[in-house]
Structure formats: C-alpha cells, structure tokens
PDB file of C-alpha atoms in Angstrom:
ATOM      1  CA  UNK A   1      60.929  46.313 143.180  1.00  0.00           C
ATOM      2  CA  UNK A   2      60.884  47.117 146.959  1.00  0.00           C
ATOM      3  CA  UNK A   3      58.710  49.339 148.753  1.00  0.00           C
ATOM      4  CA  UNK A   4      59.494  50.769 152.410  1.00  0.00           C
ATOM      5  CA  UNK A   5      56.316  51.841 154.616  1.00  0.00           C
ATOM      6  CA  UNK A   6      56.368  53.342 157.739  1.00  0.00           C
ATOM      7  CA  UNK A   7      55.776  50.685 161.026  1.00  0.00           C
ATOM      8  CA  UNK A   8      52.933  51.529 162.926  1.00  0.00           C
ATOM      9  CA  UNK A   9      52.844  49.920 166.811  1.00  0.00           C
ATOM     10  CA  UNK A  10      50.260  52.064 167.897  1.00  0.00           C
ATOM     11  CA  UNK A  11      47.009  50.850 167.228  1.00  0.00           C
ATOM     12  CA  UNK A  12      45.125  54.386 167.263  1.00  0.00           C
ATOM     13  CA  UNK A  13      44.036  55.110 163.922  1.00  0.00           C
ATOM     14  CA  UNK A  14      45.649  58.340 163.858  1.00  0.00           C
ATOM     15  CA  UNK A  15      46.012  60.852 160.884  1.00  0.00           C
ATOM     16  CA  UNK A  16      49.768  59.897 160.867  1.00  0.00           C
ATOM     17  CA  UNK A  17      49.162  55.755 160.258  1.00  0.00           C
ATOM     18  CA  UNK A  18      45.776  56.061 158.505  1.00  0.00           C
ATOM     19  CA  UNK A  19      47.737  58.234 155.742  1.00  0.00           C
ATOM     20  CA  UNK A  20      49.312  54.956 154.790  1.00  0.00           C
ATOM     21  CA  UNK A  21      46.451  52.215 155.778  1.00  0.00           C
ATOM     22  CA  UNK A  22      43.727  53.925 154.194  1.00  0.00           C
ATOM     23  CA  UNK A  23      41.841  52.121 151.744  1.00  0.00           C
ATOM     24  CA  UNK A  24      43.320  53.914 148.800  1.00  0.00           C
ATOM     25  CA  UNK A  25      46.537  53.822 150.005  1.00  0.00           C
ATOM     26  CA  UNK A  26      45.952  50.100 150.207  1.00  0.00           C
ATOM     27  CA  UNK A  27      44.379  49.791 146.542  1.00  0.00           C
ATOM     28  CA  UNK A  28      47.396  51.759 144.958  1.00  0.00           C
ATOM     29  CA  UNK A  29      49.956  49.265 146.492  1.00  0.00           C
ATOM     30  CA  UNK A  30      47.762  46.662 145.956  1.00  0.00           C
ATOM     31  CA  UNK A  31      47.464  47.411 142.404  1.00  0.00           C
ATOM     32  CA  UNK A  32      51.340  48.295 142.185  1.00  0.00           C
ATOM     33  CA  UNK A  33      52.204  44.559 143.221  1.00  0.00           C
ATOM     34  CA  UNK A  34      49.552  42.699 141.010  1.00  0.00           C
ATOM     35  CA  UNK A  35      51.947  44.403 137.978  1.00  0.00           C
ATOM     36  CA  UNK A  36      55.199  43.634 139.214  1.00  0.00           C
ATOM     37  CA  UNK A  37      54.380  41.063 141.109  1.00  0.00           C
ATOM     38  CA  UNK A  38      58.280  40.139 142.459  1.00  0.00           C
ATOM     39  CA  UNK A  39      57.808  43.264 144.636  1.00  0.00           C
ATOM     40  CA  UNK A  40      59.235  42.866 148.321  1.00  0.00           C
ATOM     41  CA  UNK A  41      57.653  45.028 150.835  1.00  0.00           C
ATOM     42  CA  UNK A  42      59.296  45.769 154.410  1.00  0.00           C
ATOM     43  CA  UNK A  43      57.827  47.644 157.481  1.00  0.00           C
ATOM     44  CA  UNK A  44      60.719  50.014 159.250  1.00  0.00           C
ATOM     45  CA  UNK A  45      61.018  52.333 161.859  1.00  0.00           C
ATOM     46  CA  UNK A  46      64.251  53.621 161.615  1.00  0.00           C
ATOM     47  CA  UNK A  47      67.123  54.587 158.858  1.00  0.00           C
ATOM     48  CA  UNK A  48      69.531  52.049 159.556  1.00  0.00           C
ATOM     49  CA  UNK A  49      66.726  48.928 158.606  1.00  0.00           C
ATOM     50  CA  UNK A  50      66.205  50.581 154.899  1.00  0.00           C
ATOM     51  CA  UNK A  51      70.201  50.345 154.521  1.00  0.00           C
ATOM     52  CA  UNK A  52      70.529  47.068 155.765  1.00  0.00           C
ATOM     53  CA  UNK A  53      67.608  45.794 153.592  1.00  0.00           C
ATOM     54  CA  UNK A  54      68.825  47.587 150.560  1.00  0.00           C
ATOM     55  CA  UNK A  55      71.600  45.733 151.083  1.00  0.00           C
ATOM     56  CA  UNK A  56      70.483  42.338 152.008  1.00  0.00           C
ATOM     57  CA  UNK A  57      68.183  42.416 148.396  1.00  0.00           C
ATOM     58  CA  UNK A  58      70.450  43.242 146.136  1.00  0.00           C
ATOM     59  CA  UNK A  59      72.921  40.808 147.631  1.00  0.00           C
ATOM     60  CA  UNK A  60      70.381  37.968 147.771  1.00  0.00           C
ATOM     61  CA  UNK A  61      68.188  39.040 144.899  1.00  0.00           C
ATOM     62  CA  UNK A  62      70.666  40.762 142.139  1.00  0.00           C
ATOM     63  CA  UNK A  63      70.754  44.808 141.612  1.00  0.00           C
ATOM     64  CA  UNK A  64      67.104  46.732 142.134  1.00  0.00           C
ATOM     65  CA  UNK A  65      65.244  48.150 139.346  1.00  0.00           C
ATOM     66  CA  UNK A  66      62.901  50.608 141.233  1.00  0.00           C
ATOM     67  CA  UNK A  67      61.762  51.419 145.023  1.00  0.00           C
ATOM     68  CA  UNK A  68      59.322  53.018 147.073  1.00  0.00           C
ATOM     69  CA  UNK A  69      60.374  54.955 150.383  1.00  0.00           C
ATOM     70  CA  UNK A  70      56.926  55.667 152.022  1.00  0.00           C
ATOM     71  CA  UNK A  71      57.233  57.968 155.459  1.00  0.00           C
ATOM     72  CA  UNK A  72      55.499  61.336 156.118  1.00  0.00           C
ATOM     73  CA  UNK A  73      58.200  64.252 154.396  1.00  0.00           C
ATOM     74  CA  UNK A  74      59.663  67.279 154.826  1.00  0.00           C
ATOM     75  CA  UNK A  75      61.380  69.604 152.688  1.00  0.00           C
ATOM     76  CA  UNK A  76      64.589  68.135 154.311  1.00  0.00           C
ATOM     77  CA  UNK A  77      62.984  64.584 156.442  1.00  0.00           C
ATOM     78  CA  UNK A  78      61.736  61.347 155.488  1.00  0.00           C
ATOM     79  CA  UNK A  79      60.360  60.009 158.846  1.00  0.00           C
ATOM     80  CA  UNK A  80      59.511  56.191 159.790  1.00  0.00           C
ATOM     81  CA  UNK A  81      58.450  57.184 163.554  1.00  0.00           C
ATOM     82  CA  UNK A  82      55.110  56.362 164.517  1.00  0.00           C
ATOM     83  CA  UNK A  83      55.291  59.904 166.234  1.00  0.00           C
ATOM     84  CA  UNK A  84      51.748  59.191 167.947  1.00  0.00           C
ATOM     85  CA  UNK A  85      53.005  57.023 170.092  1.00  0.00           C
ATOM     86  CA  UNK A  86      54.657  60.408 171.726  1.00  0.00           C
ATOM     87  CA  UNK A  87      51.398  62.656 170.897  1.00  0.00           C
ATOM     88  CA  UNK A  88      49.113  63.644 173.947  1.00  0.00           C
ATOM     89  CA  UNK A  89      46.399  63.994 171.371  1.00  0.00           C
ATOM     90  CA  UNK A  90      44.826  60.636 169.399  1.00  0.00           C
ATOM     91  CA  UNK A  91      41.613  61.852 168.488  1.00  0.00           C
ATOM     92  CA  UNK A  92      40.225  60.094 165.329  1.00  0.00           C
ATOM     93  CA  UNK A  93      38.436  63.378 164.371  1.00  0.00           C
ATOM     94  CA  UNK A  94      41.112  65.097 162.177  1.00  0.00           C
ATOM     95  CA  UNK A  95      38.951  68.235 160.997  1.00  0.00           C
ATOM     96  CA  UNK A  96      42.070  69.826 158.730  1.00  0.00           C
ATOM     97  CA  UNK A  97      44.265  67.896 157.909  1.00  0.00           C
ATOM     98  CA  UNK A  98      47.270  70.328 156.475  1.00  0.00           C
ATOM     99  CA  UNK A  99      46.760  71.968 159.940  1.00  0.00           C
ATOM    100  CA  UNK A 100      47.069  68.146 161.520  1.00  0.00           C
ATOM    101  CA  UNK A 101      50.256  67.164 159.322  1.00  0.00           C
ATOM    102  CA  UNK A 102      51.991  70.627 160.000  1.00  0.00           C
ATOM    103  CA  UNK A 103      51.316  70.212 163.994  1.00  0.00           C
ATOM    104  CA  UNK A 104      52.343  66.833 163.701  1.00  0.00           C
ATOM    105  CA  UNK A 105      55.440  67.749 161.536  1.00  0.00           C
ATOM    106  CA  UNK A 106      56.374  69.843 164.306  1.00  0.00           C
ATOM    107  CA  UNK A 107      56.406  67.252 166.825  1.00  0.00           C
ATOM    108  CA  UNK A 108      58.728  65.160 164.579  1.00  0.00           C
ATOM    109  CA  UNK A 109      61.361  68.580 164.318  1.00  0.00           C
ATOM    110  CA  UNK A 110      61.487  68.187 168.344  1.00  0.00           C
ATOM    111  CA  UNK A 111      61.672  64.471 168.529  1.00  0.00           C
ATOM    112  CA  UNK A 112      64.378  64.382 165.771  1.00  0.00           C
ATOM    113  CA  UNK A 113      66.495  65.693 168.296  1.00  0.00           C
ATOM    114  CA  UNK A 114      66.395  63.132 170.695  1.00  0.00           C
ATOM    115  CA  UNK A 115      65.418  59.785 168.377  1.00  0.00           C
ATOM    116  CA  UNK A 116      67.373  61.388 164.551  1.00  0.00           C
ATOM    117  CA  UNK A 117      67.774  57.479 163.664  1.00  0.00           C
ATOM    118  CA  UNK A 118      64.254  57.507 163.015  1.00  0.00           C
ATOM    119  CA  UNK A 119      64.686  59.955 160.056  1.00  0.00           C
ATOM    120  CA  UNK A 120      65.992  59.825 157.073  1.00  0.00           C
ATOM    121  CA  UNK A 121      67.086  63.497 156.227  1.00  0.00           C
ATOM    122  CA  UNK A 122      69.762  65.670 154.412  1.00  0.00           C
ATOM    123  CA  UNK A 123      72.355  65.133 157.057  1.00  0.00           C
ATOM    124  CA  UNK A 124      72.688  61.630 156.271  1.00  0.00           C
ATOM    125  CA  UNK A 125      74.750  61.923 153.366  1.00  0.00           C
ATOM    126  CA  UNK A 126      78.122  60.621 154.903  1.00  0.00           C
ATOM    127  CA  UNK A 127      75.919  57.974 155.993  1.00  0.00           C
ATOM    128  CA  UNK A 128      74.941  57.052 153.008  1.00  0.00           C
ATOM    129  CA  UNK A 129      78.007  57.338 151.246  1.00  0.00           C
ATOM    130  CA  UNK A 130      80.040  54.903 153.583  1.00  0.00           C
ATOM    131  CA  UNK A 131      77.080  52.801 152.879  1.00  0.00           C
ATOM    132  CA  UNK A 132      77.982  52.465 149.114  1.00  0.00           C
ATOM    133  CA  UNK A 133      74.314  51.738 148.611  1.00  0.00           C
ATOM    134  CA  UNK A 134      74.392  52.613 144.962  1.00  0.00           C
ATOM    135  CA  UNK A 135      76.200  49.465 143.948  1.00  0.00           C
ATOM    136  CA  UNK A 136      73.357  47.472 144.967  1.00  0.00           C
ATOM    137  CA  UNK A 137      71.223  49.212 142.297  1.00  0.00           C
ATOM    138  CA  UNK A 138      70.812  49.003 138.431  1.00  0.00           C
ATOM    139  CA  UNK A 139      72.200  52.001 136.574  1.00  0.00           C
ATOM    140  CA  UNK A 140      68.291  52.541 135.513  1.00  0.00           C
ATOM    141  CA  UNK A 141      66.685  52.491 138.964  1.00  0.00           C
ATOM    142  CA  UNK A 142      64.244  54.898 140.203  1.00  0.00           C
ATOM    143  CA  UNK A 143      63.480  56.118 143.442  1.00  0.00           C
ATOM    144  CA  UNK A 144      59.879  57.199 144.621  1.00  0.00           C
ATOM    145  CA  UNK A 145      59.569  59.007 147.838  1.00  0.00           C
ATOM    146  CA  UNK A 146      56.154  58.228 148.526  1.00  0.00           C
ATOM    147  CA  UNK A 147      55.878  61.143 151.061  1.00  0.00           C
ATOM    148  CA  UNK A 148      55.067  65.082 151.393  1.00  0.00           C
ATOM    149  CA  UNK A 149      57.156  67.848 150.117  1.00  0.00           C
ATOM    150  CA  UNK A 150      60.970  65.903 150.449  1.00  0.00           C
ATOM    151  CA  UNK A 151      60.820  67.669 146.483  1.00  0.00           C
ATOM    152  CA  UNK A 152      60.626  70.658 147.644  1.00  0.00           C
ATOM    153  CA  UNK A 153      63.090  73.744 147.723  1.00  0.00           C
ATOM    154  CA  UNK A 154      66.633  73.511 146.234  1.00  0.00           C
ATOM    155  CA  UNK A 155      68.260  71.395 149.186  1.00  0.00           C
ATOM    156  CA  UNK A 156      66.080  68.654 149.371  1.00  0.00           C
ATOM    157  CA  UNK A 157      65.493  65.374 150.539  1.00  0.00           C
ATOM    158  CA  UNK A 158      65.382  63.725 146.905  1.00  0.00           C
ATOM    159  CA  UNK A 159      68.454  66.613 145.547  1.00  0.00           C
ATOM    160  CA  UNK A 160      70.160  64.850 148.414  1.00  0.00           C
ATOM    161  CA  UNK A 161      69.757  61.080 147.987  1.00  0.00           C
ATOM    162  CA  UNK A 162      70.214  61.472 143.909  1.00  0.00           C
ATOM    163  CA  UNK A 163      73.506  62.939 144.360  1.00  0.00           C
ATOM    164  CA  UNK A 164      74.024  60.517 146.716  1.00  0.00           C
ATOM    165  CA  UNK A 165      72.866  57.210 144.746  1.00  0.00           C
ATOM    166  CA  UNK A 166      73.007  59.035 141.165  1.00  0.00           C
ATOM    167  CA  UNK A 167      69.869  57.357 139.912  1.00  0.00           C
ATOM    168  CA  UNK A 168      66.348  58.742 139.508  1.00  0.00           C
ATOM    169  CA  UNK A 169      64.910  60.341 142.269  1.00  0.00           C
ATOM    170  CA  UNK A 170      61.171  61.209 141.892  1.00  0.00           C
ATOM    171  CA  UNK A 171      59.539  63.243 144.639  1.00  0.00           C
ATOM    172  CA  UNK A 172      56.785  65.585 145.236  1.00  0.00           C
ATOM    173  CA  UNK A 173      56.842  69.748 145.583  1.00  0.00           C
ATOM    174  CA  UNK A 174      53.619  70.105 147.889  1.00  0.00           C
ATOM    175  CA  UNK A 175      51.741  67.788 150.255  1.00  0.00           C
ATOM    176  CA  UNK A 176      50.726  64.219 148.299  1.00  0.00           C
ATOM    177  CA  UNK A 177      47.521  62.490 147.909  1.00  0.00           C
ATOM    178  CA  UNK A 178      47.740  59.263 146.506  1.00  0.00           C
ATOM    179  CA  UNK A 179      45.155  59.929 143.858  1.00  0.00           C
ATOM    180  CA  UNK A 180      47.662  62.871 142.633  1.00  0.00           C
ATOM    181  CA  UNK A 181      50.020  59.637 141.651  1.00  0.00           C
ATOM    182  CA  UNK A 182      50.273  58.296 137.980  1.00  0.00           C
ATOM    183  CA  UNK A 183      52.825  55.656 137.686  1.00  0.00           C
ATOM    184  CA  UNK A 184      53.803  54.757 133.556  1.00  0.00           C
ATOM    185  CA  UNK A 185      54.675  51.194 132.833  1.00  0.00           C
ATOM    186  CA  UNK A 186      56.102  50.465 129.216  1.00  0.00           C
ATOM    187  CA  UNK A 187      54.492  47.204 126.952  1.00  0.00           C
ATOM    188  CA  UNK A 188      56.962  44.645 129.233  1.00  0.00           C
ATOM    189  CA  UNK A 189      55.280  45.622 132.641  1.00  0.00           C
ATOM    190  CA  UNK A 190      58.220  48.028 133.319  1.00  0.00           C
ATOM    191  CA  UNK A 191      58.375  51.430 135.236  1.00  0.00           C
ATOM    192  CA  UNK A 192      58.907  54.273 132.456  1.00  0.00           C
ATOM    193  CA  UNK A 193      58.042  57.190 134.567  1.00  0.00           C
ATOM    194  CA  UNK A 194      55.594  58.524 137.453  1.00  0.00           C
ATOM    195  CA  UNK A 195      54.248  61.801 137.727  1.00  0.00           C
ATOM    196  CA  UNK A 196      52.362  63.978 140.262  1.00  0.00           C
ATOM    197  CA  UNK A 197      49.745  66.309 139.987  1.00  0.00           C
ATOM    198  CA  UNK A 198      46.915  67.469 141.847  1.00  0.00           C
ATOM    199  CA  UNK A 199      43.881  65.346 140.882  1.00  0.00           C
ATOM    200  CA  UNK A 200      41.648  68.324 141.627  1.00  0.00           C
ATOM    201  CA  UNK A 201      43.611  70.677 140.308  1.00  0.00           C
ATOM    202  CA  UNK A 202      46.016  69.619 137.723  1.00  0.00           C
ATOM    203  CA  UNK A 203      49.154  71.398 139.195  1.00  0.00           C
ATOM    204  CA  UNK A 204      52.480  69.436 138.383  1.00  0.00           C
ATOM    205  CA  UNK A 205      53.704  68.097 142.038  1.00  0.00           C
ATOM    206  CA  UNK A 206      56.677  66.535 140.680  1.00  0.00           C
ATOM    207  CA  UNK A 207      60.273  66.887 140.906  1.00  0.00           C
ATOM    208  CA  UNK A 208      62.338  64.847 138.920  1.00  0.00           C
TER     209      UNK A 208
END
C-alpha cells in the first residue's frame, strides 16, 4: 500500500497542516500501517512527485494493491501546497473551521493560477493518460482520496482519476473528518471496502 500526505515546510501549526498532523490523524495512519505493515509513505508537494513515485513502486516493488492520496479537496482539486506559506494570516486560533477551509480554499483557486503543478485536479487527465499510470496497478486496486469533497458533484476529482486509472476510486461528498472513516479489511489483512459517514450524524459521505 502507499499513502501520499501533503509536505508541510512551514512550521506554523496552521489549520491547513494540523488537519493532517493532528493526533487522530496520526492514530488512523498509525493504525493503518500496524495492519499492512509493507505500507510506503511519501511526503509531496507537487503532482509530478505522486507520478514519479507511482511509478518508481510498482517498478521496484511489483503492481499496487491500494493507496492513499491525502491533500485538502475540492470538488475538482487535490492540493499538496502548504498554501500558508503564502497566507498573511497564521493564527493558531481557528474559531470555524468550514469558514477557515473555505477562505483557505479560496486562496488555493488564486494560487492555482500561478503554481497549478501543485494540484492535482480535473485538467490533468492528458497528464495522466501519457503517464500510463494504470499499468503500474493491480486490476483490484483502490484509491482513497483522503481529502474534502473531490466526491462531490458529477465532474469530479475521483469521476476523473477512475476513468482515468479504471480502478476503484473512493472519495468523499462533503468535508471529511477522520473519525467519519471506516476502512473493511477481509480475514487475510486485506482492504475489502471503506466507507464514510458522519460520525455525529450518520450521513453516507461516500462516493464510490
């Protein structure tokens, strides 16, 4: 298994970073690797290092069976920037935090302009194609964007990438906490399925 996270430089604890070094973010990949314990994990910043390891592992290593793509989402966005490192504001005191990841979220719309590498979105299809990326993956792989709302709508982030890839895509609808994730293993320690829902609420966040 591999699992991409986000690289964070700045050493503000920020609501962008701290989303993916809090302590429960930590436990849940903690937890992940103590049951499949071959699981590679790689820091990146930009679109073009997730290829190029994709590529490396399954050349090195032999086809992947499941991954994790961590970044803070949009319907359309998967981004690696540590977008702080622009921000004016670092407070630690993040009072609402949908407000904070929508402002934020803004931020990354402008700077996508200038610095698009740094996303992963729906207009890197071609990329991705040219890539061939899908070879270096087992017919049975699943994908988990570990990230906000790249599920939802009809032209998504995760549509996107499974028609790219044609393997399992599993995403979420609405804005993720990682106590809203459930992951399935079968009797041999295998991934059989994850799903989303609210942990408060119940709602079904996933998008399959």
């Amino acid at each position: 298994a591999l699992i991409f996270l986000p690289r964070y430089e700045d050493v503000v604890q920020t609501l962008f970073s701290t989303a993916f070094t809090s302590k429960s973010c930590s436990i849940f990949l903690e937890l992940f690797i103590q049951t499949m314990p071959n699981t590679l994990v790689y820091e990146i910043e930009n679109e073009d290092q997730l290829y190029n390891y994709i590529e490396q592992v399954g050349k090195e290593k032999g086809k992947i069976s499941f991954m994790i793509i961590g970044g803070h989402g949009t319907e359309s966005s998967l981004n690696f920037l540590d977008m702080f490192e622009y921000a004016e504001d670092k407070t630690k005191d993040v009072k609402d935090f949908k407000e904070q990841v929508n402002k934020k979220l803004d931020l990354i719309e402008q700077l996508k302009k200038q610095e698009e590498k740094y996303d992963l979105d729906i207009n890197d299809k071609e990329d991705m194609i040219k890539r061939d990326l899908k070879k270096y993956l087992k017919e049975s792989a699943m994908i988990f964007l570990l990230s906000c709302s790249t599920g939802e709508g009809e032209n998504n982030l995760a549509q996107m990438i499974h028609d790219v890839l044609q393997r399992t895509v599993i995403a979420s609808k609405k804005i993720l906490c990682i106590l809203d994730i459930n992951i399935i293993y079968n009797k041999y320690r295998q991934i059989k399925n994850i799903i989303l829902k609210d942990h408060e609420t119940g709602e079904d966040k996933t998008l399959e």
